[in-house]
Tab-separated table of C-alpha atoms and ligand atoms in Angstrom:
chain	number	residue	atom	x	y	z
U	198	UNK	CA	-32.462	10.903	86.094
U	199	UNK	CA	-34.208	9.573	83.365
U	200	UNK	CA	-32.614	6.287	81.626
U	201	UNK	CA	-30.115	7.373	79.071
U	202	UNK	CA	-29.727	4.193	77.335
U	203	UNK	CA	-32.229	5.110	74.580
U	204	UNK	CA	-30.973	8.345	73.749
U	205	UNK	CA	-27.423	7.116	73.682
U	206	UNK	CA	-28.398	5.087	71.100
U	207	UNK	CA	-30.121	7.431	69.152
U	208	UNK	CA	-27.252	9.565	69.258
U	209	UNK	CA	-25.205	6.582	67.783
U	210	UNK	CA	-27.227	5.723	65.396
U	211	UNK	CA	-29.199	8.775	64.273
U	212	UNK	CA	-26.135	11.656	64.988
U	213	UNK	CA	-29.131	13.375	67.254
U	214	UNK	CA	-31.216	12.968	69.751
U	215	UNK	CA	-34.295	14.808	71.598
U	216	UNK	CA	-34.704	15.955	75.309
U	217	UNK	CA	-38.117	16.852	75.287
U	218	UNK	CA	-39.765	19.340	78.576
U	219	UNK	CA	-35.484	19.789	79.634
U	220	UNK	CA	-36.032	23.028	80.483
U	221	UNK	CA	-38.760	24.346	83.115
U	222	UNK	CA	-40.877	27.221	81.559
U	223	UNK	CA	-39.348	29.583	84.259
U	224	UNK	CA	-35.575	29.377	82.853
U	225	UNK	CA	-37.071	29.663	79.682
U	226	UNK	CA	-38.294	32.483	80.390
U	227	UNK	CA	-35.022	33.888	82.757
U	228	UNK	CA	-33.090	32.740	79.786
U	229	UNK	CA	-35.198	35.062	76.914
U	230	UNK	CA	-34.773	37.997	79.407
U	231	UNK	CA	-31.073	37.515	80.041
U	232	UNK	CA	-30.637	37.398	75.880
U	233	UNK	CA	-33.369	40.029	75.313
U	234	UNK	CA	-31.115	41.773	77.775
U	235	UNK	CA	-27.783	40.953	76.628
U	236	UNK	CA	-29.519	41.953	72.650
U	237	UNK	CA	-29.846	45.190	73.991
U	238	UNK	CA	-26.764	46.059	75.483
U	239	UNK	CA	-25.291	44.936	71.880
U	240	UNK	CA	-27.512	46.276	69.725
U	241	UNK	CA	-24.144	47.700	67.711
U	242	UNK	CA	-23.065	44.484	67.120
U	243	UNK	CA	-25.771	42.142	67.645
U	244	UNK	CA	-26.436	41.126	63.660
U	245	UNK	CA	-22.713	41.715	62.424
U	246	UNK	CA	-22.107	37.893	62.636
U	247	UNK	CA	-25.019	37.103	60.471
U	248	UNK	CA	-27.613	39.814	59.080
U	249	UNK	CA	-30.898	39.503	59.781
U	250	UNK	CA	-30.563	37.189	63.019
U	251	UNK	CA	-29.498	38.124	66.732
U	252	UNK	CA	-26.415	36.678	67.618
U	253	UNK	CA	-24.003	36.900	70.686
U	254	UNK	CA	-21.362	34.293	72.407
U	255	UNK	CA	-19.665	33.476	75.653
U	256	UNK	CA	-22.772	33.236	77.626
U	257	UNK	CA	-21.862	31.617	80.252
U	258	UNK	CA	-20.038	34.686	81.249
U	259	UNK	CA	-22.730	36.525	80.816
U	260	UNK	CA	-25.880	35.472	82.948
U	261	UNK	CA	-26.287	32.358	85.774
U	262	UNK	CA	-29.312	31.281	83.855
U	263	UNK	CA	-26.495	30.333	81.165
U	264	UNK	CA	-24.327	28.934	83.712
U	265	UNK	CA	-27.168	26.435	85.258
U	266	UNK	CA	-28.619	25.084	81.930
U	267	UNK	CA	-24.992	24.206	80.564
U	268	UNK	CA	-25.045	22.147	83.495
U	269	UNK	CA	-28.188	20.374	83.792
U	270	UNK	CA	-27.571	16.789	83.928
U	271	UNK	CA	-29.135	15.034	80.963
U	272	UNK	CA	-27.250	17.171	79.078
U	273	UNK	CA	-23.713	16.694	80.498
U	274	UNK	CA	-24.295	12.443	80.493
U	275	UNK	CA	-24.968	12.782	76.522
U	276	UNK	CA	-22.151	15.278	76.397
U	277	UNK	CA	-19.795	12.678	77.969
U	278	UNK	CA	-20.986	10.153	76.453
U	279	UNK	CA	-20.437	11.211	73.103
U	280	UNK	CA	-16.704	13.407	74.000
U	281	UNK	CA	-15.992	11.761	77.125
U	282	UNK	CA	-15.968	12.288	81.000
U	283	UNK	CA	-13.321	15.796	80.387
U	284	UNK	CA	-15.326	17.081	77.355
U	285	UNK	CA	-15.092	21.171	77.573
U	286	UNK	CA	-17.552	24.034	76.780
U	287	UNK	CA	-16.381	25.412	73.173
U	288	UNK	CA	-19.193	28.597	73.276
U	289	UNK	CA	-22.587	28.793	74.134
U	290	UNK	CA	-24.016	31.633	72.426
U	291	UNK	CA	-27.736	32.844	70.866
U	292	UNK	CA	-28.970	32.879	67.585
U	293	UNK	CA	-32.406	34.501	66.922
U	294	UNK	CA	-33.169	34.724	63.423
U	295	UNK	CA	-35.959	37.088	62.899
U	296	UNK	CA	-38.256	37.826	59.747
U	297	UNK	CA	-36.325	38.284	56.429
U	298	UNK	CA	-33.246	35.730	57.426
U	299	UNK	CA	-33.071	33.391	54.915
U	300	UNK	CA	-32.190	29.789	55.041
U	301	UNK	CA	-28.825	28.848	55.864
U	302	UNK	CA	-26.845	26.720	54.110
U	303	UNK	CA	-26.326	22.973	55.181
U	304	UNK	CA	-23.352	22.514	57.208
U	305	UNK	CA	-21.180	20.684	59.786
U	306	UNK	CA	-20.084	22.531	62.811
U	307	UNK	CA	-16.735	23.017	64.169
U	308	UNK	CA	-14.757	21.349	61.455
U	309	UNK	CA	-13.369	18.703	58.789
U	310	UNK	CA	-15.758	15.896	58.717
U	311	UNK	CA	-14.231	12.678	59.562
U	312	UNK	CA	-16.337	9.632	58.463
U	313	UNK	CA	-16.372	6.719	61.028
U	314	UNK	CA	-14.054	3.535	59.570
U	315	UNK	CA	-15.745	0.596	59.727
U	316	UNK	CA	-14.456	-0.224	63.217
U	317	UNK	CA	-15.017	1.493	66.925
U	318	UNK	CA	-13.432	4.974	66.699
U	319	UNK	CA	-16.071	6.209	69.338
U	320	UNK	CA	-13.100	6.432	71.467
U	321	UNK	CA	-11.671	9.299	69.549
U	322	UNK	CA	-15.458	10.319	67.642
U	323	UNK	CA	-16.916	12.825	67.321
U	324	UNK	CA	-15.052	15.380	68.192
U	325	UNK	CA	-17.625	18.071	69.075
U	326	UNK	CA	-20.769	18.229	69.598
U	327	UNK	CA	-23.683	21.041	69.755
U	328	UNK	CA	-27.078	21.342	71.811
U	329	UNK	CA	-29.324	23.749	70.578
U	330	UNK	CA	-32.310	25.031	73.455
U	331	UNK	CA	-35.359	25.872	72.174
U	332	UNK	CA	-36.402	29.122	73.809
U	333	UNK	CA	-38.945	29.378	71.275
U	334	UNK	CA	-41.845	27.259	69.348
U	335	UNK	CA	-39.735	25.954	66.884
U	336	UNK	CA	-42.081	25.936	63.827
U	337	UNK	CA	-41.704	25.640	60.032
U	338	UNK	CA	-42.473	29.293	59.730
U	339	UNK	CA	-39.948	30.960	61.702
U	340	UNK	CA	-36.769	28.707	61.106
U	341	UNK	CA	-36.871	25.702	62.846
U	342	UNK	CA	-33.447	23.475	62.335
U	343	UNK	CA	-33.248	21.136	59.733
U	344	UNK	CA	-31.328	18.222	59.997
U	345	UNK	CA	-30.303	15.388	57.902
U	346	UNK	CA	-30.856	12.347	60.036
U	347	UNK	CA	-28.063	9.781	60.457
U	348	UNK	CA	-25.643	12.116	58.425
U	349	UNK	CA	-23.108	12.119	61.132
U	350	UNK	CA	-21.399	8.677	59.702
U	351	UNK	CA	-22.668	9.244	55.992
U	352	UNK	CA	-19.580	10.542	53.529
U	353	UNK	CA	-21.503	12.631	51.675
U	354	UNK	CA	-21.247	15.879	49.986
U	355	UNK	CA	-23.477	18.879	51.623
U	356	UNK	CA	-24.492	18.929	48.154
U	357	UNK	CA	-26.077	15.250	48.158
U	358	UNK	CA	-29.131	16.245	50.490
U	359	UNK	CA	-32.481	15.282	48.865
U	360	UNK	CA	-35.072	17.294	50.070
U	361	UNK	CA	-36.995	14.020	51.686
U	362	UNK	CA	-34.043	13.531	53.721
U	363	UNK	CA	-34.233	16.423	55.800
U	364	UNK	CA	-36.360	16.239	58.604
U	365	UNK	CA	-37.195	20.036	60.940
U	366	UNK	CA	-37.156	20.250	64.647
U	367	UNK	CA	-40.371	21.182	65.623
U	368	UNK	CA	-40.668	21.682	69.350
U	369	UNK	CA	-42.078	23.334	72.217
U	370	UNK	CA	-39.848	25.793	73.949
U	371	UNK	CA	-37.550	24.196	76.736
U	372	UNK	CA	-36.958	21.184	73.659
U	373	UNK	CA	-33.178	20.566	73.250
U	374	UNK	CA	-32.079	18.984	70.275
U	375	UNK	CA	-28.278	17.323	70.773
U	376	UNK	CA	-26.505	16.558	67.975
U	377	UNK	CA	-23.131	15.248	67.188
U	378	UNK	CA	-21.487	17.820	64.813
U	379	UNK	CA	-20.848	15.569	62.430
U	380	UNK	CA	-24.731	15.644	61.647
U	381	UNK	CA	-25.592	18.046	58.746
U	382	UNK	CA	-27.491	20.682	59.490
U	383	UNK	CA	-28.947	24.669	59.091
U	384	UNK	CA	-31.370	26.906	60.468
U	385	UNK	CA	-34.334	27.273	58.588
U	386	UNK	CA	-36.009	30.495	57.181
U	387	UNK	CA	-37.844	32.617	59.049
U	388	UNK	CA	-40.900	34.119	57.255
U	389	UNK	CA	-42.923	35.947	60.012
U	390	UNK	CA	-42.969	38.654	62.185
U	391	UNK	CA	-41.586	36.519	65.307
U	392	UNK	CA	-38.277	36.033	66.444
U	393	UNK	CA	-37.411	32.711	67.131
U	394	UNK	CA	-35.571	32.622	70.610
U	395	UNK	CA	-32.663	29.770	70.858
U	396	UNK	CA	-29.578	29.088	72.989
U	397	UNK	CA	-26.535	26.512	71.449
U	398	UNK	CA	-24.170	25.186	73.544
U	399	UNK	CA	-21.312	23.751	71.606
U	400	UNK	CA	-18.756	21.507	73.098
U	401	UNK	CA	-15.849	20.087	72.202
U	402	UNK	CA	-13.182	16.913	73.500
U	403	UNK	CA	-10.797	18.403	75.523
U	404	UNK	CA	-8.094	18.603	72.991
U	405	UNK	CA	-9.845	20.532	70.411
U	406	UNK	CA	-9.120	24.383	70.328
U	407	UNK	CA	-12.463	25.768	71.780
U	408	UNK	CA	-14.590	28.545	69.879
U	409	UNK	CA	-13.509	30.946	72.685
U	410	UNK	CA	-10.592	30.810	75.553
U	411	UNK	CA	-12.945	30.808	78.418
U	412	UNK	CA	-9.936	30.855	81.032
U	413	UNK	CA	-9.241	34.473	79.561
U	414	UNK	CA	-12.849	35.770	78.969
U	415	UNK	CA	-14.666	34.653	82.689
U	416	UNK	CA	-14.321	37.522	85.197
U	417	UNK	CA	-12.542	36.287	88.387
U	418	UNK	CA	-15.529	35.907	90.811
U	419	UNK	CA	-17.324	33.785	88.426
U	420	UNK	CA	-13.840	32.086	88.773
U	421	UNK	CA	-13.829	31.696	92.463
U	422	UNK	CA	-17.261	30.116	92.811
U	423	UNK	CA	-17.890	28.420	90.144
U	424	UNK	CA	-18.293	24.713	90.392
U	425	UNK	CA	-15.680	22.189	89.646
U	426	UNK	CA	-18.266	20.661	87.059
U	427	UNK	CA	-18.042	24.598	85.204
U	428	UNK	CA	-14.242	25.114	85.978
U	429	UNK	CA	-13.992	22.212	83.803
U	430	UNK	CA	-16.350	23.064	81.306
U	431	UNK	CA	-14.058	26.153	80.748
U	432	UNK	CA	-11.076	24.496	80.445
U	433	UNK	CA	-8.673	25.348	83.420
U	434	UNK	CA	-8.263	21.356	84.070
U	435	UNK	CA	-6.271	21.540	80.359
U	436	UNK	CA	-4.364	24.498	79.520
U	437	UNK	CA	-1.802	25.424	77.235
U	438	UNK	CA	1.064	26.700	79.426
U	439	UNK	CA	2.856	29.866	78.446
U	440	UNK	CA	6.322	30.596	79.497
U	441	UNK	CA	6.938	33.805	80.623
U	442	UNK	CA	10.108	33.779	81.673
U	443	UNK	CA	12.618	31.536	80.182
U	444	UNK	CA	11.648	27.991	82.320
U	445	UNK	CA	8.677	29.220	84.344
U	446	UNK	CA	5.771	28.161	82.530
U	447	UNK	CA	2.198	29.654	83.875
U	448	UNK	CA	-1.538	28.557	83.082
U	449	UNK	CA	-4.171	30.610	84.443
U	450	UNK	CA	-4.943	30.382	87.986
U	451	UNK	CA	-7.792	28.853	89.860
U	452	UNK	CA	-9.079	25.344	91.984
U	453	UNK	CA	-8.343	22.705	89.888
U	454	UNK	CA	-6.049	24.293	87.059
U	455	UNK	CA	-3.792	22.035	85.531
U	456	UNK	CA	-1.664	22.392	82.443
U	457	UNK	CA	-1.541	19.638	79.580
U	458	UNK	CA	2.043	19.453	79.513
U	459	UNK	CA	3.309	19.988	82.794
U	460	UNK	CA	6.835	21.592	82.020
U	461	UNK	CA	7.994	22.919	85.626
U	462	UNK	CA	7.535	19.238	87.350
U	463	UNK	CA	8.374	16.567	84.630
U	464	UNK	CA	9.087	13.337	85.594
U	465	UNK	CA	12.828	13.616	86.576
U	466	UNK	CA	11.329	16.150	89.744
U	467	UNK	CA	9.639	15.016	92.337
Z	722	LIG	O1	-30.318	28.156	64.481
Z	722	LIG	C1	-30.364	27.055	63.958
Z	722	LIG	O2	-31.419	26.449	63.793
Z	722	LIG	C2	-29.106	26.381	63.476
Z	722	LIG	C3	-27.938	27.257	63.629
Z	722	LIG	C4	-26.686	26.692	63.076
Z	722	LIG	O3	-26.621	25.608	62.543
Z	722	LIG	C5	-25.465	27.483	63.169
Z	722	LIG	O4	-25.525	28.661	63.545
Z	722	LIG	O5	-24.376	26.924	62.848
């Protein structure tokens, strides 16, 4: 693997950094198929998240193609390094904005921004953070990101931007841009006739309530042989533990499931 120190860095010190040639051009093109694919099959619903754009979630359920690249290695060593070594898989879903979408407005993902104190918090910051695939060119015509660079410790209002700060991620398809999602951010517009294929997989510290449940929404033979590095990912090592009948408290079942409060052996039982 490639050395990781400088993107580390970046990450620090810019809220972002680039992966350039990540992904081959054959799962690039595996993964357009499995979302042209998955577009089809929910053509009902596909835009009701956001008009004009081509948007579905949970994809690691959904095709192996999904399944590998959320577990490609460069990835998961900036993942841990910036939500450390337990970090879990909050969604990965698509968004294709295609001609007519408009440009969205700057954000932060996943939550209250939380400005770093002027001492080492990076124990407990950030708490999420997002990598978005380029399946796509990325140009300035059919809505590359923008990004504000170094945002991701600045307390500043959305509001604030100047224009000159904002920089666009241009890139070739297979590009992945990882931010932490404290870095302000929004898809650009996209003014052509060309839909702009990307992938985001958003992850979160273990302790944060991921976008979806994935120990409820994986079917159980994805369960059964998935890897440990995945069963994590979904969150079965750190489960909220329902009790369904009055001191028997469950989690959902499978290698490596643990709860994070074990209730039925606490430390008086051995
Ligand atoms: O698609 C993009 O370029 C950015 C998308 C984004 O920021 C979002 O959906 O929250």
């Amino acid at each position: 693997m490639e050395d990781m120190e400088r993107h580390f860095r970046e990450l620090d010190e810019l809220g972002y950094t680039i992966l350039e040639d990540f992904l081959t051009s054959k799962q690039v093109e595996e993964a357009i198929l499995a979302l042209e694919e998955i577009y089809e099959c929910e053509k009902d619903v596909v835009s009701l998240h956001e008009p004009n754009t081509k948007r579905t979630f949970n994809l690691t359920s959904r095709a192996e193609i999904f399944r590998q690249i959320i577990q490609l290695p460069r990835l998961v060593a900036c993942m841990e390094y910036l939500l450390g070594s337990d970090y879990i898989l909050s969604d990965m879903g698509g968004r294709s904005p295609m001609r007519g979408v408009s440009s969205q407005g700057l954000h932060r993902d996943g939550g209250i921004f939380i400005p770093n104190p002027p001492y080492n918090v990076h124990a407990i910051l950030p708490l999420a953070a997002q990598s978005m695939f380029a399946l796509s060119e990325f140009t300035p015509d059919n809505g590359a990101t923008r990004f504000v660079p170094g945002s991701h410790i600045r307390d500043i209002d959305l509001g604030a931007v100047r224009p000159g700060e904002e920089r666009l991620f241009i890139c070739s398809p297979g590009t992945v841009l990882i931010y932490d999602n404290r870095l302000i951010h929004g898809g650009g517009p996209n003014t052509i006739d060309e839909i702009r294929y990307s992938i985001q997989g958003f992850c979160c510290r273990k302790y944060i309530k991921p976008f979806c449940d994935h120990t409820r929404s994986i079917p159980r033979d994805l369960i059964e042989s998935a890897s440990p590095l995945l069963r994590r990912l979904w969150g079965f090592e750190y489960q909220s533990a329902w009790e369904e009948s009055p001191r028997d408290f469950k989690v959902m079942e499978a290698s490596g499931a643990k709860p994070v409060f074990d209730f039925n052996h606490g430390i008086g039982r051995q």
